[in-house]
XYZ file of C-alpha atoms in Angstrom:
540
model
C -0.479 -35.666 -10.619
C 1.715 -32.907 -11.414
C 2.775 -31.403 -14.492
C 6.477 -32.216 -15.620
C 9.077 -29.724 -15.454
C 9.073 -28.365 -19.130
C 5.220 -27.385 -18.448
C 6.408 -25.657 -15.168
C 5.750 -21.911 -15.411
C 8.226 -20.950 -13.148
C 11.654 -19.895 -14.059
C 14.971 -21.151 -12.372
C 15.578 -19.813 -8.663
C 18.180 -17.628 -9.347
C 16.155 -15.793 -12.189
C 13.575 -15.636 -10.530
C 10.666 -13.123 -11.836
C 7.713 -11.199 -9.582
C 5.221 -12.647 -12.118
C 5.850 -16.192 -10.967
C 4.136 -15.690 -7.134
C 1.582 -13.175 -8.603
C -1.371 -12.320 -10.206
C -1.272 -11.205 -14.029
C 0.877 -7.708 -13.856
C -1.296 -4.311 -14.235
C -0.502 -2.110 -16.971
C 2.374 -0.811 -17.450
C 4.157 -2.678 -14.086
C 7.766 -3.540 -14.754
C 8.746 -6.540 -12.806
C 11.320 -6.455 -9.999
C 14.678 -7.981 -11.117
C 14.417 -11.252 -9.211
C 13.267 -13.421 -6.750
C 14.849 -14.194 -3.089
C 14.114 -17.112 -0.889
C 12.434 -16.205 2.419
C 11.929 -17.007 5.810
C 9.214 -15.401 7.437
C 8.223 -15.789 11.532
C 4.654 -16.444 11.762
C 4.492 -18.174 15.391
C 6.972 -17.208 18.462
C 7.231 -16.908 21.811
C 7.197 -13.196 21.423
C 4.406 -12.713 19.023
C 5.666 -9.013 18.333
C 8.384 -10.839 16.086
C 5.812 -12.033 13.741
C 6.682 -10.704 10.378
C 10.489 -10.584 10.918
C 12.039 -12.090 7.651
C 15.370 -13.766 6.883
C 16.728 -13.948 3.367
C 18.316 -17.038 2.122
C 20.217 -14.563 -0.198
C 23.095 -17.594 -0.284
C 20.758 -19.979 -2.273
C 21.057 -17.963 -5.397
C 24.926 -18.403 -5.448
C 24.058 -22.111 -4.658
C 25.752 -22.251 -1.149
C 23.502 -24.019 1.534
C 22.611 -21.574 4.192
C 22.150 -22.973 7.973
C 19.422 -21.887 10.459
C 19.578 -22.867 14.432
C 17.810 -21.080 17.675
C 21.333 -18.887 17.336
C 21.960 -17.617 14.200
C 21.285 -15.682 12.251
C 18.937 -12.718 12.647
C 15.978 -12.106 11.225
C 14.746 -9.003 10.753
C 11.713 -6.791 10.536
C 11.668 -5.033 7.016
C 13.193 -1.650 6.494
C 15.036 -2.387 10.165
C 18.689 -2.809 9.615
C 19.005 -4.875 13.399
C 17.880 -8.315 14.607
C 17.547 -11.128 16.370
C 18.193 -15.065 16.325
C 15.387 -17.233 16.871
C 16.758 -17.942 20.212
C 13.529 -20.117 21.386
C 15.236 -22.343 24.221
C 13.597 -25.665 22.606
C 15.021 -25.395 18.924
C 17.902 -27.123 18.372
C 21.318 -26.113 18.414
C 22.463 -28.101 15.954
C 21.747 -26.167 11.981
C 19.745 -27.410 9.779
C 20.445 -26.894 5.882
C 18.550 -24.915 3.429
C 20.380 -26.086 0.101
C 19.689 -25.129 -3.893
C 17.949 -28.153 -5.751
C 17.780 -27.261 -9.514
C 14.484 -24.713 -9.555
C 13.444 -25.426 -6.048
C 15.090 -25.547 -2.516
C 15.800 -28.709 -0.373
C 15.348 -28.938 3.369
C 17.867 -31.262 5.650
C 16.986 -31.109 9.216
C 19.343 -31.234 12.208
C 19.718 -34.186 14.170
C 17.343 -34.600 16.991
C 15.212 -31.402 15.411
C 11.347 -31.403 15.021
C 10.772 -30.043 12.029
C 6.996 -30.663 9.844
C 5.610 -28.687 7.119
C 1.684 -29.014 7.325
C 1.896 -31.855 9.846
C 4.266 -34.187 8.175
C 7.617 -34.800 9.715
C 10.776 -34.006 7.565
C 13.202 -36.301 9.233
C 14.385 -37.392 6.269
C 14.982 -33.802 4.485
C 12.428 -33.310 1.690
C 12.704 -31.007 -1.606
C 10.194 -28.235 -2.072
C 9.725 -27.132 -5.782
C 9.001 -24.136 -7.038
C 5.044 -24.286 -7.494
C 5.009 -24.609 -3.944
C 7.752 -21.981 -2.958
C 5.619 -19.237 -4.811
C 2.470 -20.447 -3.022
C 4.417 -20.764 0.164
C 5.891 -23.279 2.782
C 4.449 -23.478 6.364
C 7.713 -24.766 8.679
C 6.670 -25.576 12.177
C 9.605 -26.171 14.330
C 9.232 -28.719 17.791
C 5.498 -27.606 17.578
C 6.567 -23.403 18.686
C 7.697 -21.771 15.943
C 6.045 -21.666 12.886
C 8.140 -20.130 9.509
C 6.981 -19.649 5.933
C 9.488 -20.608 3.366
C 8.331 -18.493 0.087
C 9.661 -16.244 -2.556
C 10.057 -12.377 -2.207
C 11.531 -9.341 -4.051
C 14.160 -7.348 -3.028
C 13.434 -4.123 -1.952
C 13.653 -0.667 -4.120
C 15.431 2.213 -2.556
C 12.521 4.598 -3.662
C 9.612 2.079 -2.697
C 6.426 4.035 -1.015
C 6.156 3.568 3.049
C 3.574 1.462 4.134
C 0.522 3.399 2.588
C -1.692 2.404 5.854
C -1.463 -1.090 4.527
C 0.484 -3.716 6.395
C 2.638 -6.386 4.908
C 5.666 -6.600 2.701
C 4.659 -8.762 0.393
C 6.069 -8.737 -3.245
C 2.258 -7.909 -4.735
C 1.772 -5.437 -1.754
C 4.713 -3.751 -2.780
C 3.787 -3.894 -6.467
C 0.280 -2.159 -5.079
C 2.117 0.704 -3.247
C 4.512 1.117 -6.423
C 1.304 1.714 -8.752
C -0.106 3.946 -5.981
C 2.794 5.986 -5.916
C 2.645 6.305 -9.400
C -0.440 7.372 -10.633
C -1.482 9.363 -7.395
C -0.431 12.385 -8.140
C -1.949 11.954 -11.977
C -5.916 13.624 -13.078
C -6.129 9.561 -14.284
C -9.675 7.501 -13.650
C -8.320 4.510 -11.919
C -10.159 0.905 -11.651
C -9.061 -1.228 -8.662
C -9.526 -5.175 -8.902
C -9.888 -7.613 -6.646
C -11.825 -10.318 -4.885
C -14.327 -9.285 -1.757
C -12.307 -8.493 1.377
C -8.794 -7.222 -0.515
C -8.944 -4.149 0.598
C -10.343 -1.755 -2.483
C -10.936 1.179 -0.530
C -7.793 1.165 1.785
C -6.063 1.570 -1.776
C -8.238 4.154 -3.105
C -8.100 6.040 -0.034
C -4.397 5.660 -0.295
C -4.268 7.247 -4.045
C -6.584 9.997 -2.131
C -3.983 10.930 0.324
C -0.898 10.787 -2.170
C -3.145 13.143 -4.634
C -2.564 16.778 -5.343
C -6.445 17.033 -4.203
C -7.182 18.448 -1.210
C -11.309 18.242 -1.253
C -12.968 15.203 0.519
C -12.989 11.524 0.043
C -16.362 10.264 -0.523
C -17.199 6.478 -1.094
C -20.365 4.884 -2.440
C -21.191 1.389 -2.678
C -23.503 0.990 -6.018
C -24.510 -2.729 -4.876
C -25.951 -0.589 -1.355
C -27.980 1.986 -3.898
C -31.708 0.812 -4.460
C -31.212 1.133 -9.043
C -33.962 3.456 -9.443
C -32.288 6.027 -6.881
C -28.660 5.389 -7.874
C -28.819 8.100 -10.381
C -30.013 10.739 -7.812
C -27.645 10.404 -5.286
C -24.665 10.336 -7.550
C -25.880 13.268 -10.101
C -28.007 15.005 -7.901
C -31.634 15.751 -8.582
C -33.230 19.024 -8.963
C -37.163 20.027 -7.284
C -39.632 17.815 -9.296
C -37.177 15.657 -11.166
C -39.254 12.582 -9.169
C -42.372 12.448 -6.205
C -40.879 13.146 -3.348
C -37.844 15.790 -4.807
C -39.207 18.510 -2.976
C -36.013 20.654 -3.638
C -33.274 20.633 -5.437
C -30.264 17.658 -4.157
C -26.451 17.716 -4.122
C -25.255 14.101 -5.279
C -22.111 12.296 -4.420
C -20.066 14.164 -7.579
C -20.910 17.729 -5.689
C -20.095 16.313 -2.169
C -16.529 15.218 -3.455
C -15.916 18.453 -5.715
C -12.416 18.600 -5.720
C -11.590 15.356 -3.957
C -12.021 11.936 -4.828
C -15.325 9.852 -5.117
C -14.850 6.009 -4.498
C -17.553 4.015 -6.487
C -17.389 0.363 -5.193
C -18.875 -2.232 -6.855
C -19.310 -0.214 -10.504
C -20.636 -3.717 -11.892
C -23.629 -3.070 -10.462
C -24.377 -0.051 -11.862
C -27.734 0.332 -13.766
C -27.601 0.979 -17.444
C -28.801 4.731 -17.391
C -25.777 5.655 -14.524
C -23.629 3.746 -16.589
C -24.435 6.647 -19.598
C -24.333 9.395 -17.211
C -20.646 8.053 -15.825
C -19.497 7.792 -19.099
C -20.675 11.609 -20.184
C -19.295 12.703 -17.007
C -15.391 11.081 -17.849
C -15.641 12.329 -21.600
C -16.615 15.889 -21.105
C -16.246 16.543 -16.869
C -19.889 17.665 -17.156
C -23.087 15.610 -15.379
C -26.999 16.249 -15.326
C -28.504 16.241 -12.655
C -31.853 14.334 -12.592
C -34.539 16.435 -14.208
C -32.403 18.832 -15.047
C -31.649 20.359 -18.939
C -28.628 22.121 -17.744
C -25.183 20.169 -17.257
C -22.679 20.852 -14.387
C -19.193 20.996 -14.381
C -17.490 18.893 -12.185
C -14.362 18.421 -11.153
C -13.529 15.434 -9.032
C -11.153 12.116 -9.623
C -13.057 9.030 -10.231
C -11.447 5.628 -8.816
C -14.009 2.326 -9.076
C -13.104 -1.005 -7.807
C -14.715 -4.078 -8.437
C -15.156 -7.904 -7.631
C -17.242 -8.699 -11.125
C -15.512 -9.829 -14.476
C -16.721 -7.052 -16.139
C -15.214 -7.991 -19.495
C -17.897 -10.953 -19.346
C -20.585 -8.792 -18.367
C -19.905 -6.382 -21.602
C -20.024 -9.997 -23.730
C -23.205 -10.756 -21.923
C -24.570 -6.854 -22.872
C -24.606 -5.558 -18.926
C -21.826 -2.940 -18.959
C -20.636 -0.649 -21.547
C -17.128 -1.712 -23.026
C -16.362 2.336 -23.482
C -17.320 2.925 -19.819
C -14.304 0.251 -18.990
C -11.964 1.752 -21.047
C -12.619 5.149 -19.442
C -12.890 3.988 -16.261
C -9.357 1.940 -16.599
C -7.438 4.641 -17.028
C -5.040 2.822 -14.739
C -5.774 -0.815 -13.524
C -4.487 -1.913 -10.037
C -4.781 -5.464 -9.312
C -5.365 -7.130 -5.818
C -4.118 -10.753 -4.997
C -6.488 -13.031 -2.651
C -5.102 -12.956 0.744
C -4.177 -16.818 -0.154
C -1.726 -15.713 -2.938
C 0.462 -13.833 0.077
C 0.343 -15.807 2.663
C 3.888 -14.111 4.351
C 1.221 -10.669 4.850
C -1.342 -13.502 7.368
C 1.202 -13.319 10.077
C 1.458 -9.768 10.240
C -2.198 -8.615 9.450
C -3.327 -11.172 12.129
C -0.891 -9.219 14.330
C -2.383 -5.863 13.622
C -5.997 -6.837 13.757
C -5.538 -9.251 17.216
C -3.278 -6.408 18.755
C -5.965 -4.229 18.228
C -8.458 -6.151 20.168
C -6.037 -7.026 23.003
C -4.928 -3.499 23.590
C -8.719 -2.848 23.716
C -9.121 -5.523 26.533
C -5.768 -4.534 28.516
C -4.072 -7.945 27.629
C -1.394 -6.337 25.327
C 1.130 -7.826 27.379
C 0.290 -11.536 26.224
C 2.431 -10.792 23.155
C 5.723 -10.351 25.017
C 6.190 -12.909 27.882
C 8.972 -12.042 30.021
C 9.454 -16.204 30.456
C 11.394 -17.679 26.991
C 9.862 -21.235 28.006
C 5.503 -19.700 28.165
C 4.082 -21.202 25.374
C 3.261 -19.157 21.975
C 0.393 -16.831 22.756
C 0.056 -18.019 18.760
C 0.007 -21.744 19.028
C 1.804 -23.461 16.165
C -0.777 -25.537 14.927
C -3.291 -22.467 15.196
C -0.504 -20.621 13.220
C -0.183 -22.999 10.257
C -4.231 -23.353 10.339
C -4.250 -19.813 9.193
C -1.489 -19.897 6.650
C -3.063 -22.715 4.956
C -6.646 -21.659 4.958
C -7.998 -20.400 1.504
C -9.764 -16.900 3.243
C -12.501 -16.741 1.188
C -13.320 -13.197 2.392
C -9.708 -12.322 2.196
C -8.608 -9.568 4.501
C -12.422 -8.817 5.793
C -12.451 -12.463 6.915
C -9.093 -12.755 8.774
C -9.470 -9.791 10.743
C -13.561 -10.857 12.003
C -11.251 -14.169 12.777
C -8.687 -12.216 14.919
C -11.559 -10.415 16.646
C -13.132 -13.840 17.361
C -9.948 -15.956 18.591
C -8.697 -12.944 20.798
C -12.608 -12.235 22.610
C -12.870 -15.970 22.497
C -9.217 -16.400 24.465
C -10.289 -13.603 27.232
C -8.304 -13.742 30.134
C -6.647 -17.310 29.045
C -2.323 -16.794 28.184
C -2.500 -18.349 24.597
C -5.412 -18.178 21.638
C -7.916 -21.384 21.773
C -9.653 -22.166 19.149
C -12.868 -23.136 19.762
C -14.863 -25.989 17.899
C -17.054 -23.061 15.696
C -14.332 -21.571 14.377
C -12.482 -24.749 13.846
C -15.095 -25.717 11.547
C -14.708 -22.196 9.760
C -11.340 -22.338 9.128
C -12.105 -25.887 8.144
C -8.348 -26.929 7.598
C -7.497 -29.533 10.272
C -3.520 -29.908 10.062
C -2.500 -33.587 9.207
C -1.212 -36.061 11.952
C 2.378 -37.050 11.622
C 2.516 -38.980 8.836
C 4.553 -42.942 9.560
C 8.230 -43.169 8.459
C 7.927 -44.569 5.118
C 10.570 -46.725 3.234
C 12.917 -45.861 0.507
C 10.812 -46.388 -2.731
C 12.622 -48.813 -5.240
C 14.559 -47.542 -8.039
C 12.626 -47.243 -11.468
C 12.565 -50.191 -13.491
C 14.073 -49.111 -17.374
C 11.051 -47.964 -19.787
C 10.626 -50.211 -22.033
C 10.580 -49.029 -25.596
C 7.204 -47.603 -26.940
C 6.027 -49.259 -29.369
C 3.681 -46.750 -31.211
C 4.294 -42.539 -31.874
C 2.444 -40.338 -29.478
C 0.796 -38.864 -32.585
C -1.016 -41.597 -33.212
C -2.970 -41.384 -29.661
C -6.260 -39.571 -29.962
C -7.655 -37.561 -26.860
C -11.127 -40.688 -26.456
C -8.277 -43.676 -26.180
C -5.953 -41.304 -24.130
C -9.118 -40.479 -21.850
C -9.880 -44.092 -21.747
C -6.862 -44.896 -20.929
C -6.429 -42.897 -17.797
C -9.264 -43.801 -16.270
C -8.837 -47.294 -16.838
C -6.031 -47.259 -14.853
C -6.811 -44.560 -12.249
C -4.823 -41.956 -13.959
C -1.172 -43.590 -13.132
C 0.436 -42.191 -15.888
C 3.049 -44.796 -16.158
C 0.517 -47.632 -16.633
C -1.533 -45.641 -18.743
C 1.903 -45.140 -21.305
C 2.237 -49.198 -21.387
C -1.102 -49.660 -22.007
C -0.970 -47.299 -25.055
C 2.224 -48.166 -26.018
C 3.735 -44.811 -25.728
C 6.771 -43.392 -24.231
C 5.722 -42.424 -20.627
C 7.244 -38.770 -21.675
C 5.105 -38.248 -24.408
C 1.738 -38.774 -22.131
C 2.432 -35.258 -20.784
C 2.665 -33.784 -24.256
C -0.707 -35.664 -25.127
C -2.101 -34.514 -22.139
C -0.726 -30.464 -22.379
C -2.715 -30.690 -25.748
C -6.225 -32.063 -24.754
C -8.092 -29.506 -23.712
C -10.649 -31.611 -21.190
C -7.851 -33.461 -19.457
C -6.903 -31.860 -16.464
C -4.141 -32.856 -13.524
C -4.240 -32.784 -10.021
C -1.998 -29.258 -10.157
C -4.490 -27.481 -12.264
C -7.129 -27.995 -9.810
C -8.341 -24.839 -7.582
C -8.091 -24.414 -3.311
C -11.974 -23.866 -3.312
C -13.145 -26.710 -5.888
C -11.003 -29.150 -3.732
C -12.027 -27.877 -1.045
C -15.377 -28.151 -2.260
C -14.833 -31.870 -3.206
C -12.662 -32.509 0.293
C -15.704 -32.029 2.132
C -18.669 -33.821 -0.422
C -16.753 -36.816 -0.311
C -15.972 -36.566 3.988
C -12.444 -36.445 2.866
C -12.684 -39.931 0.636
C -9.548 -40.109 -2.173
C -11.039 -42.727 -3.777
C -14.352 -40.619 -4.287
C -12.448 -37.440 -4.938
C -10.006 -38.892 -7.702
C -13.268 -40.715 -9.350
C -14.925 -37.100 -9.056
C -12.118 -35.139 -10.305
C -10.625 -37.323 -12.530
C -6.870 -37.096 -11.700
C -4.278 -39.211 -10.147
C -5.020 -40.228 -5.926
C -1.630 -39.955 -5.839
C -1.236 -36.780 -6.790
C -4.404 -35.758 -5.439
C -3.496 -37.049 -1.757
C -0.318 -34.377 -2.022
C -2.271 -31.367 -3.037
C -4.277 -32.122 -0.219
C -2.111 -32.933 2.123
C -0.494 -29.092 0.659
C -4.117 -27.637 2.265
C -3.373 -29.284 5.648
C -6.481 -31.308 4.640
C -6.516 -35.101 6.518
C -7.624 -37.151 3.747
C -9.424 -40.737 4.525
C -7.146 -43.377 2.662
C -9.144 -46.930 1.868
């Protein structure tokens, strides 16, 4: 069950704004000005297109734009030349990419194979804008796979790459806060889920820095407690048994540079004191020692934890946050830019084939090989939730490419079919023009009159279809939503999260009777979000 428009966070395509396909903005961000529809090669015959990006810039003056194997070119960002699609088995004939209100509608070509997660669009199909900002996997006569999503124009003065690849909007966002506070004597705290890639960003603010001392990283979860205070402050002869002589810590060894403390929510009470001391007055004790140092080094932390509920739950220091925040970068899931899979599974598998001599698998000299990427491999990885984020998908590169030796395409084998865990959905039977909606009748009772028990009971007594759940109540089917926006323990099938369906997907062996009793929310709506996973639900 989705949410109705007016509950829709997005705003209309043509206004679109950067916050709508990202995570909450860090401090101080300004957004970019709008929002283009993309297109974004993820599977080809030559994989070194992977990446390359057309921009449907005519959907924003709402004129349709056309796409065939011949025009027009997409190209790789920052590169003012490019190429059609030109794969021999796409169609000729255009199909249509034309404005629909907020979201975009899809018309295919006659005689083209188009699907999007394994159902066939023969019919055309609208795509709204929840699921342009997550993105759109397009595969076209099972060879070329496309992602349909939103991105930001680019700024003239937008950092280069930064060592990081992809050219997604948040990406971009990431390099613009780099390139901002870099050069600045400003603690910065780096957030993200495991796998984002916290340290490629702090070593990035490294390099951009004035700084020309070393870059030294710590991981504080890796630090046995009662030593962590040691080897970051140093220790001096006696301080503990064993301190035989006076100790350097990690603040000495990055005097003048940069010291990277991963994982800062697990830092032990008594270090977080001494960090605190050491970002209020640049001095530190070593341990045992009744004389303070001064120090001179920039601090960046990163971490995975809430730390906000930690300081509720008394395990970190609210003024160490504030200190350590100085500047706040943010770092999306890998799931929350899916147009950056395509390219980082580029890097990391070109990596490994160059390693094994096999480079040349990404550009066959015949247009008719098959993909070295297969299609349905392709769309696999788009839709799959990457847990471990970054860390994940390039151990899965490393796997599929060692696991392919020798062979002319990637092959997925059954262990790693089971890890990605998202088999893409059979083609899906033709189905019939649904009738046209019978009139509401009138309700017979004010909305306000509905308490959250009888509006609970009412849903579940008839399987969450709101429709029959308005007649039975008496209500105007319009006002449900309202009733619903305001009950704080009713939830719909759109509020629901990848991993807790995914979660549920595989407890009930894929059963949408069992998952809709489980969740509570509509099958029907249900059976579309998973179906949006690539998820092949069993249907009693």
């Amino acid at each position: 069950m989705s949410r109705p428009g007016a509950r829709d966070p997005h705003v209309p395509l043509a206004t679109a704004d950067v916050s709508t396909a990202a995570d909450p903005k860090p401090r101080g961000q300004r957004p970019f000005a709008r929002l283009v529809p993309a297109l974004t090669i993820v599977s080809h015959t030559h994989a070194t297109r992977i990446g390359e990006r057309l921009l449907l810039h005519g959907l924003l003056a709402g004129r349709e734009v056309t796409l065939s194997r011949n025009s027009p070119d997409f190209t790789r960002p920052g590169e003012p030349l490019g190429l059609p699609l030109g794969d021999p088995f796409m169609s000729r004939k255009p199909l249509l990419f034309a404005p629909a209100g907020e979201g975009i509608r899809l018309i295919p070509a006659d005689g083209g194979r188009c699907t999007c997660a394994g159902e066939p669009l023969d019919r055309g199909r609208e795509f709204g804008p929840e699921e342009l900002a997550r993105g759109i996997p397009l595969e076209f006569t099972g060879r070329v796979v496309l992602l349909l999503h939103l991105t930001a124009l680019p700024e003239m003065d937008a950092p280069t790459s930064l060592g990081m690849v992809g050219e997604s909007t948040s990406l971009r966002l990431i390099r613009r806060d780099i390139g901002r506070v870099a050069d600045l004597d400003v603690p910065v705290l780096i957030r993200g889920e495991t796998g984002t890639g916290k340290e490629l960003v702090a070593q990035a603010l490294h390099a951009r820095s004035r700084r020309g001392g070393r870059f030294v990283s710590v991981n504080l979860g890796a630090i046995p407690k009662e030593l962590a205070a040691a080897e970051l402050f140093g220790s001096v002869r006696g301080a503990f048994t064993g301190a035989q002589r006076d100790r350097d810590g990690f603040f000495r060894a990055a005097e003048g540079g940069t010291l990277f403390l991963d994982e800062v929510g697990e830092a032990s009470p008594e270090v977080q004191v001494m960090l605190l001391r050491v970002l209020e007055t640049g001095e530190l004790y070593p341990v045992g020692a009744s004389t303070p140092v001064k120090t001179d080094v920039r601090l960046v932390a990163a971490t995975d934890a809430n730390l906000e509920a930690q300081i509720s739950e008394g395990r970190f220091r609210a003024p160490l946050l504030h200190r350590l925040a100085g500047y706040e970068i943010h770092l999306p899931p890998l799931r929350e830019r899916r147009e950056d899979i395509g390219p980082l599974f580029l890097h990391f598998a070109r990596q490994e084939l160059e390693a094994l001599g096999e480079a040349h698998h990404l550009t066959p000299s015949d247009p008719y090989a098959e993909p070295w990427l297969p299609a349905a491999l392709a769309v696999r990885l788009l839709l799959h939730p990457w847990p471990g984020n970054i860390r994940q998908l390039r151990n899965v590169a490393r796997q599929l490419v060692i696991g392919s030796r020798g062979q002319p395409c990637l092959e997925l084998d059954p262990r790693l079919a089971r890890e990605l865990m998202l088999p893409v959905a059979p083609p899906s039977p033709v189905r019939a023009p649904e009738p046209e909606p019978t009139p509401e009748p009138t309700a017979r009772r004010k909305s306000t009159e509905v308490g959250e028990p009888e509006l609970l009971a009412a849903l579940r007594a008839h399987g969450w279809d709101v429709k029959k759940a308005a007649q039975h109540l008496g209500i105007a089917r319009s006002s449900i939503y309202d009733l619903i926006e305001r009950s704080p323990s009713i939830r719909l099938a759109g509020d629901l999260g990848v991993e807790e369906l995914i979660r549920c997907f595989h407890a009930c062996q894929g059963d949408l009777d069992e998952m809709a009793k489980r969740l509570e929310v509509s099958k029907r709506a249900l059976n579309r979000r998973v179906k949006e996973l690539g998820l092949v639900p069993k249907h009693s």
